[in-house]
Tab-separated table of C-alpha atoms in Angstrom:
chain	number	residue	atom	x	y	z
A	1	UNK	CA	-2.314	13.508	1.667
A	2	UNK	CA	-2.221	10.833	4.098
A	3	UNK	CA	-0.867	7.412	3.680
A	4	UNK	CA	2.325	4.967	3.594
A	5	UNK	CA	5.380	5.339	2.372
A	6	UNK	CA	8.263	3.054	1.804
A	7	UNK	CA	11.920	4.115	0.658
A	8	UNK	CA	13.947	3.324	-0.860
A	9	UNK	CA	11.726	1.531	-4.025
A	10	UNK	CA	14.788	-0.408	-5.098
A	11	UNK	CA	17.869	-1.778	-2.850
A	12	UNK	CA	20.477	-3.922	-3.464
A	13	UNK	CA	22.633	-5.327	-0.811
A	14	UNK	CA	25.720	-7.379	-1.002
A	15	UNK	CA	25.499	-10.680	0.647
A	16	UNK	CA	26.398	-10.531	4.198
A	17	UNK	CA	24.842	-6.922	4.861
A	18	UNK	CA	22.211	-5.638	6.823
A	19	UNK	CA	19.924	-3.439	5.277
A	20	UNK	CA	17.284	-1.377	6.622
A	21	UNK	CA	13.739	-0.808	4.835
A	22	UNK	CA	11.649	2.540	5.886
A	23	UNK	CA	8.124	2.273	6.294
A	24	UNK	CA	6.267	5.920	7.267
A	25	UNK	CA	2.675	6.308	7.570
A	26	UNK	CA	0.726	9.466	9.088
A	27	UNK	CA	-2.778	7.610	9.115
A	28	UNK	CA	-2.600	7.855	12.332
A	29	UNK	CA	-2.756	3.906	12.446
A	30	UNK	CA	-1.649	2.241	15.588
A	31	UNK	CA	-1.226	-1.276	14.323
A	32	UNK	CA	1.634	-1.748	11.186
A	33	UNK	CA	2.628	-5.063	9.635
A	34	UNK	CA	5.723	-6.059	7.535
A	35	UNK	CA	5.337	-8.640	4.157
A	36	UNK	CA	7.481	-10.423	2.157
A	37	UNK	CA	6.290	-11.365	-1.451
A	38	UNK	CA	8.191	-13.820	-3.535
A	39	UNK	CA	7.444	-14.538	-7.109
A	40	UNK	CA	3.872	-16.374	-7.757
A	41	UNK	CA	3.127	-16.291	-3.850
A	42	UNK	CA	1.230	-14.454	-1.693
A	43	UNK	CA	1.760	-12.124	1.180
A	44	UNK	CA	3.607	-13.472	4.209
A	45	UNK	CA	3.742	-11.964	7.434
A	46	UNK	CA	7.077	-11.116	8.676
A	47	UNK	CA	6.213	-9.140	12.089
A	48	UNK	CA	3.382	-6.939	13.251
A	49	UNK	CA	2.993	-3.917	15.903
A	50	UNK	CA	-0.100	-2.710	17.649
A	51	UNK	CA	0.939	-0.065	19.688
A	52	UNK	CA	4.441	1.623	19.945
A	53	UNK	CA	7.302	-0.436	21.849
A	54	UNK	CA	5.586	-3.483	21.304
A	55	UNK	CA	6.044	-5.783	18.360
A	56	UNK	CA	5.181	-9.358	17.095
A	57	UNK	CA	6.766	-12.635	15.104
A	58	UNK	CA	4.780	-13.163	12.034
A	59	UNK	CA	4.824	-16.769	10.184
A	60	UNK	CA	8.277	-15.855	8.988
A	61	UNK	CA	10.295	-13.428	11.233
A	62	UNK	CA	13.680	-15.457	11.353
A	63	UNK	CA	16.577	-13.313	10.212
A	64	UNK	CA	14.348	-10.031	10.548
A	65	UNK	CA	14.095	-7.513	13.224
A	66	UNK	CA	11.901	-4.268	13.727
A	67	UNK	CA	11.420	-1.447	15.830
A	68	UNK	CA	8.383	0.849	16.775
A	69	UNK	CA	9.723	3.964	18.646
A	70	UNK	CA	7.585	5.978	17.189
A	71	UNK	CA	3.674	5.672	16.380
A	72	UNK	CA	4.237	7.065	12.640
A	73	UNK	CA	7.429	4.481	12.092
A	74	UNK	CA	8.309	0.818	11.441
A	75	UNK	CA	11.849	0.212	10.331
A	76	UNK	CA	12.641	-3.517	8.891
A	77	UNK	CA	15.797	-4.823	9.065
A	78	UNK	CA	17.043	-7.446	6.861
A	79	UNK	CA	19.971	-9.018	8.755
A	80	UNK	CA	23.043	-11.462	7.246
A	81	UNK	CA	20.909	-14.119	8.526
A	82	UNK	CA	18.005	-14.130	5.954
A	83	UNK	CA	18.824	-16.985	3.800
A	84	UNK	CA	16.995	-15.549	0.768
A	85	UNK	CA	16.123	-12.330	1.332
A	86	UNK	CA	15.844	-10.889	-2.206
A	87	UNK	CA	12.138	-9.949	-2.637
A	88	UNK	CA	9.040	-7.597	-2.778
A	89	UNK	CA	8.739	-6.318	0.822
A	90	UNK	CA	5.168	-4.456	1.670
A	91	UNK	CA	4.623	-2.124	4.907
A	92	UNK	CA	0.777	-2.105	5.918
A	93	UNK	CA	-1.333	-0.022	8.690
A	94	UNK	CA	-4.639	-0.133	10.091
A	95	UNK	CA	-6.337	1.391	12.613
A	96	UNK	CA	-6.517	-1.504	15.756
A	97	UNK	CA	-10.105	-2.349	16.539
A	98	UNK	CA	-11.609	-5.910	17.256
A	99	UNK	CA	-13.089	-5.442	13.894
A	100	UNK	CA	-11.432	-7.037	11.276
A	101	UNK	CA	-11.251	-3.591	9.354
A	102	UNK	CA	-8.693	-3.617	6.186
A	103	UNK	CA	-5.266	-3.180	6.219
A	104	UNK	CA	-3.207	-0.626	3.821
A	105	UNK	CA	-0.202	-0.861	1.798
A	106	UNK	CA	2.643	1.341	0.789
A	107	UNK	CA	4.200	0.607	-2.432
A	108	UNK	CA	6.978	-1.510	-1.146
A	109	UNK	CA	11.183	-2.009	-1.875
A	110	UNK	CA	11.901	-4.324	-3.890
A	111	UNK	CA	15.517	-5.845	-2.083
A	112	UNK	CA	18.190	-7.812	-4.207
A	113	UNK	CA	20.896	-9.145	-2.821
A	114	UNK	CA	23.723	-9.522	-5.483
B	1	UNK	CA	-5.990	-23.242	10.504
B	2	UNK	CA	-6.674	-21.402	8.393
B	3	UNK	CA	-5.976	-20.853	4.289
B	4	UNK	CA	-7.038	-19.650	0.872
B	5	UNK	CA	-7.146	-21.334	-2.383
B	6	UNK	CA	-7.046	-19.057	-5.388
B	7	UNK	CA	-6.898	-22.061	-7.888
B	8	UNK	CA	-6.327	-19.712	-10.906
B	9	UNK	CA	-3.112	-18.966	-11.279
B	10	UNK	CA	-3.726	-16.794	-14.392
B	11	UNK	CA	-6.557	-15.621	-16.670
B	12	UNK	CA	-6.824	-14.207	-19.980
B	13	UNK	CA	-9.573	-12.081	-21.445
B	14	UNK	CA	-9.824	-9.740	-24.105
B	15	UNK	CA	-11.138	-6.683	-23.378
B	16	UNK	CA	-15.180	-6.327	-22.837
B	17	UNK	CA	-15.199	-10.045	-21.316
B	18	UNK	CA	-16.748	-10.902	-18.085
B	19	UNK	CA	-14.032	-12.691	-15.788
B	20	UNK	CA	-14.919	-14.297	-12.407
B	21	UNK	CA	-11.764	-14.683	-9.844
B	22	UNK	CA	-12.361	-17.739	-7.682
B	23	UNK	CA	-11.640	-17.851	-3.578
B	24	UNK	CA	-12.274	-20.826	-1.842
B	25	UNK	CA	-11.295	-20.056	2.128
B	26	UNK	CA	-10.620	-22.581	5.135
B	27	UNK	CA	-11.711	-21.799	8.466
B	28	UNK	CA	-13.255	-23.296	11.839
B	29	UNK	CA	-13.956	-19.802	13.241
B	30	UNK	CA	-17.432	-18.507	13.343
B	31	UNK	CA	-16.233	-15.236	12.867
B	32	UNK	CA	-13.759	-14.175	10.035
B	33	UNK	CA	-13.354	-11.560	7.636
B	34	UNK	CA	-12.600	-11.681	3.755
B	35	UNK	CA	-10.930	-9.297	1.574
B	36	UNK	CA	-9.815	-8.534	-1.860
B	37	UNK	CA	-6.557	-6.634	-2.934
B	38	UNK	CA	-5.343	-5.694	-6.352
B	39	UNK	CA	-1.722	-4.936	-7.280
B	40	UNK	CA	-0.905	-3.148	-10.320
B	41	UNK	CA	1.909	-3.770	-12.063
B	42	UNK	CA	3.709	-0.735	-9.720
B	43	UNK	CA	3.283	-3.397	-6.944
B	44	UNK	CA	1.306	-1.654	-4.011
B	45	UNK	CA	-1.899	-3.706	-2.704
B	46	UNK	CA	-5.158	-1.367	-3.163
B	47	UNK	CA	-7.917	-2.453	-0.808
B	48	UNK	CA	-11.260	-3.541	-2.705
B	49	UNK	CA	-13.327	-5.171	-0.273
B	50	UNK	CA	-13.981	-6.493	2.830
B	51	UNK	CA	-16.940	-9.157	3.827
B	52	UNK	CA	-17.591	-10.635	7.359
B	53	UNK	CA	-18.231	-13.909	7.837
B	54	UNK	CA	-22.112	-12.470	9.264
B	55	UNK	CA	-22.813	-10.926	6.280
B	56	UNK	CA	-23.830	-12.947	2.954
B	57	UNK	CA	-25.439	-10.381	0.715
B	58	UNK	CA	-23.777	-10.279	-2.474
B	59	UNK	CA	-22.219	-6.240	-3.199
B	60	UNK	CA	-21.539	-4.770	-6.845
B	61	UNK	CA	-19.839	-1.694	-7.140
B	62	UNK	CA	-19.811	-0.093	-10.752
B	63	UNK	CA	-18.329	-2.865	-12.528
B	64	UNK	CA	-17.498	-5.710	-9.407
B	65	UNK	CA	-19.139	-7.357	-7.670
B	66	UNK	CA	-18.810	-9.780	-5.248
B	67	UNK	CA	-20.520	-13.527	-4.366
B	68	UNK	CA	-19.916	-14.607	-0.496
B	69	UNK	CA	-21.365	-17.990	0.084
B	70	UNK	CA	-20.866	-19.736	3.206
B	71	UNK	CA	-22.141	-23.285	2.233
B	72	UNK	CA	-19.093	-23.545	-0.166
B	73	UNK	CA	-16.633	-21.488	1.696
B	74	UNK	CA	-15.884	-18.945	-1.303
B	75	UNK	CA	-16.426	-15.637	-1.896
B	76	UNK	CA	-15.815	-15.370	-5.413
B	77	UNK	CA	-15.016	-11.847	-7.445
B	78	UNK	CA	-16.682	-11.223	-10.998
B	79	UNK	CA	-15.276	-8.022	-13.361
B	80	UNK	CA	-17.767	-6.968	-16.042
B	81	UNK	CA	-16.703	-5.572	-19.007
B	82	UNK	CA	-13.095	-5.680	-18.544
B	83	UNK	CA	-10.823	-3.029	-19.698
B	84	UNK	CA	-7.496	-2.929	-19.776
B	85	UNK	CA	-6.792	-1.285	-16.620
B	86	UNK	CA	-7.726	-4.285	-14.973
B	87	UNK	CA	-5.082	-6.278	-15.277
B	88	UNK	CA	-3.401	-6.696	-12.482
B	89	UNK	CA	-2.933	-9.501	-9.542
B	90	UNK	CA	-5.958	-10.047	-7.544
B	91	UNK	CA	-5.297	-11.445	-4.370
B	92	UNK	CA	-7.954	-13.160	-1.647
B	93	UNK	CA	-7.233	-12.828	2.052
B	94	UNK	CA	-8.907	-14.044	5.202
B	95	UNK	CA	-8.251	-12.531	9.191
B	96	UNK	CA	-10.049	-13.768	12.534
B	97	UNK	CA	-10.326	-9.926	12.865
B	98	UNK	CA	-9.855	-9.016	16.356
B	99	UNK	CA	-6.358	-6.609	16.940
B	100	UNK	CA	-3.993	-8.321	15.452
B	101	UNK	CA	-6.020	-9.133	12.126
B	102	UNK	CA	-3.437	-10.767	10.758
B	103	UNK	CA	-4.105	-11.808	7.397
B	104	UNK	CA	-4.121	-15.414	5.319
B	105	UNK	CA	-3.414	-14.407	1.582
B	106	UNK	CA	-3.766	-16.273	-1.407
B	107	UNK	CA	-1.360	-16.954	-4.061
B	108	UNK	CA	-2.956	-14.071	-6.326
B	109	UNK	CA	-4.587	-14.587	-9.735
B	110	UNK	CA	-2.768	-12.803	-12.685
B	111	UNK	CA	-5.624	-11.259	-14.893
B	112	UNK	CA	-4.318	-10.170	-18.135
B	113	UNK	CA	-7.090	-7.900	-20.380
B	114	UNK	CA	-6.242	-7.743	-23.867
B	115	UNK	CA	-7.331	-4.914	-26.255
């Protein structure tokens, strides 16, 4: 079955950690986008990819970092300097057009930082 | 720039009601796109719809259906006959399309169906 998956579900990180967040699709997608999602908010865009090796600031990338090495992958890290970083994280994919065709979602990790 | 308003911030029904989720969207492009999401209570966003901004007609599928209108900048989302498995948070989004697509959400409207 194809789609997105995100491990692990639930983290917890003590403060002052980096912690990584998996994101795995085999859509076939080229473009991939990282969310955050905080209590009674929407989705906000942390960083996006369109094509492997090449990656973009979203409205809210300080104290993140990603990497695309591989078509298939988008690791999130969640680095010491994240002020807040406990939240609902949400991977997405989409095949890049100039469309504006949807994106999809994995089921996210849900991060605490204790 | 670019937002959406999803005024409701939750909505009660019992079960067998008809519920309307309002979306009121912001934009000065000519072209845009608009979507809906719901998340269950497992969290993952499930695609329901997408609308460009060139395309008005109305679209029901089983029991949604959706009302786009450009002169008031919504593109509202009405459940018939509610069940219980529709509760869930409905979010609105908005995109310029185009390859990034990046999209505008809104804050989500909590619809709770009661038996």
């Amino acid at each position: 079955d194809g789609g997105i998956t995100q491990s692990p579900k639930y983290l917890f990180r003590k403060e002052g950690q980096n912690v990584t967040l998996s994101c795995e699709q085999n859509l076939n997608h080229d473009a991939m986008y990282w969310y955050r999602q905080d209590p009674g908010q929407g989705l906000r865009l942390i960083y996006y990819s369109q094509i492997v090796n090449d990656f973009q600031k979203g409205d809210i990338a300080e104290g993140y970092s990603v990497s695309r090495e591989k078509k298939e992958s988008f690791p999130l890290t969640v680095t010491s300097a994240q002020k807040n970083p406990t939240a609902f994280y949400l991977c997405a994919s989409r095949v890049r057009d100039r469309g504006g065709n949807e994106q999809f979602f994995g089921p996210g990790t849900r991060l605490t930082v204790l | 720039a670019q937002k959406v308003t999803q005024a409701q911030t939750e909505i009660s029904v019992v079960e067998k009601e008809d519920v309307t989720l309002d979306c009121v969207y912001e934009t000065r492009d000519t072209t845009y796109y608009l979507f809906w999401y719901k998340q269950p209570p497992s969290g993952e966003l499930v695609f329901l719809i997408r609308r460009n901004s060139f395309d008005e007609q109305n679209e029901i599928s089983g029991r949604y259906s959706w009302n786009f209108q450009k002169s008031t900048s919504s593109f509202n989302f009405t459940i018939t006959a509610s069940q219980v498995v529709d509760s869930a948070v409905y979010f609105c989004a908005l995109s310029r399309g185009g390859a990034t697509n990046k999209l505008i959400f809104g804050t989500g409207t909590l619809l709770a169906v009661q038996p």
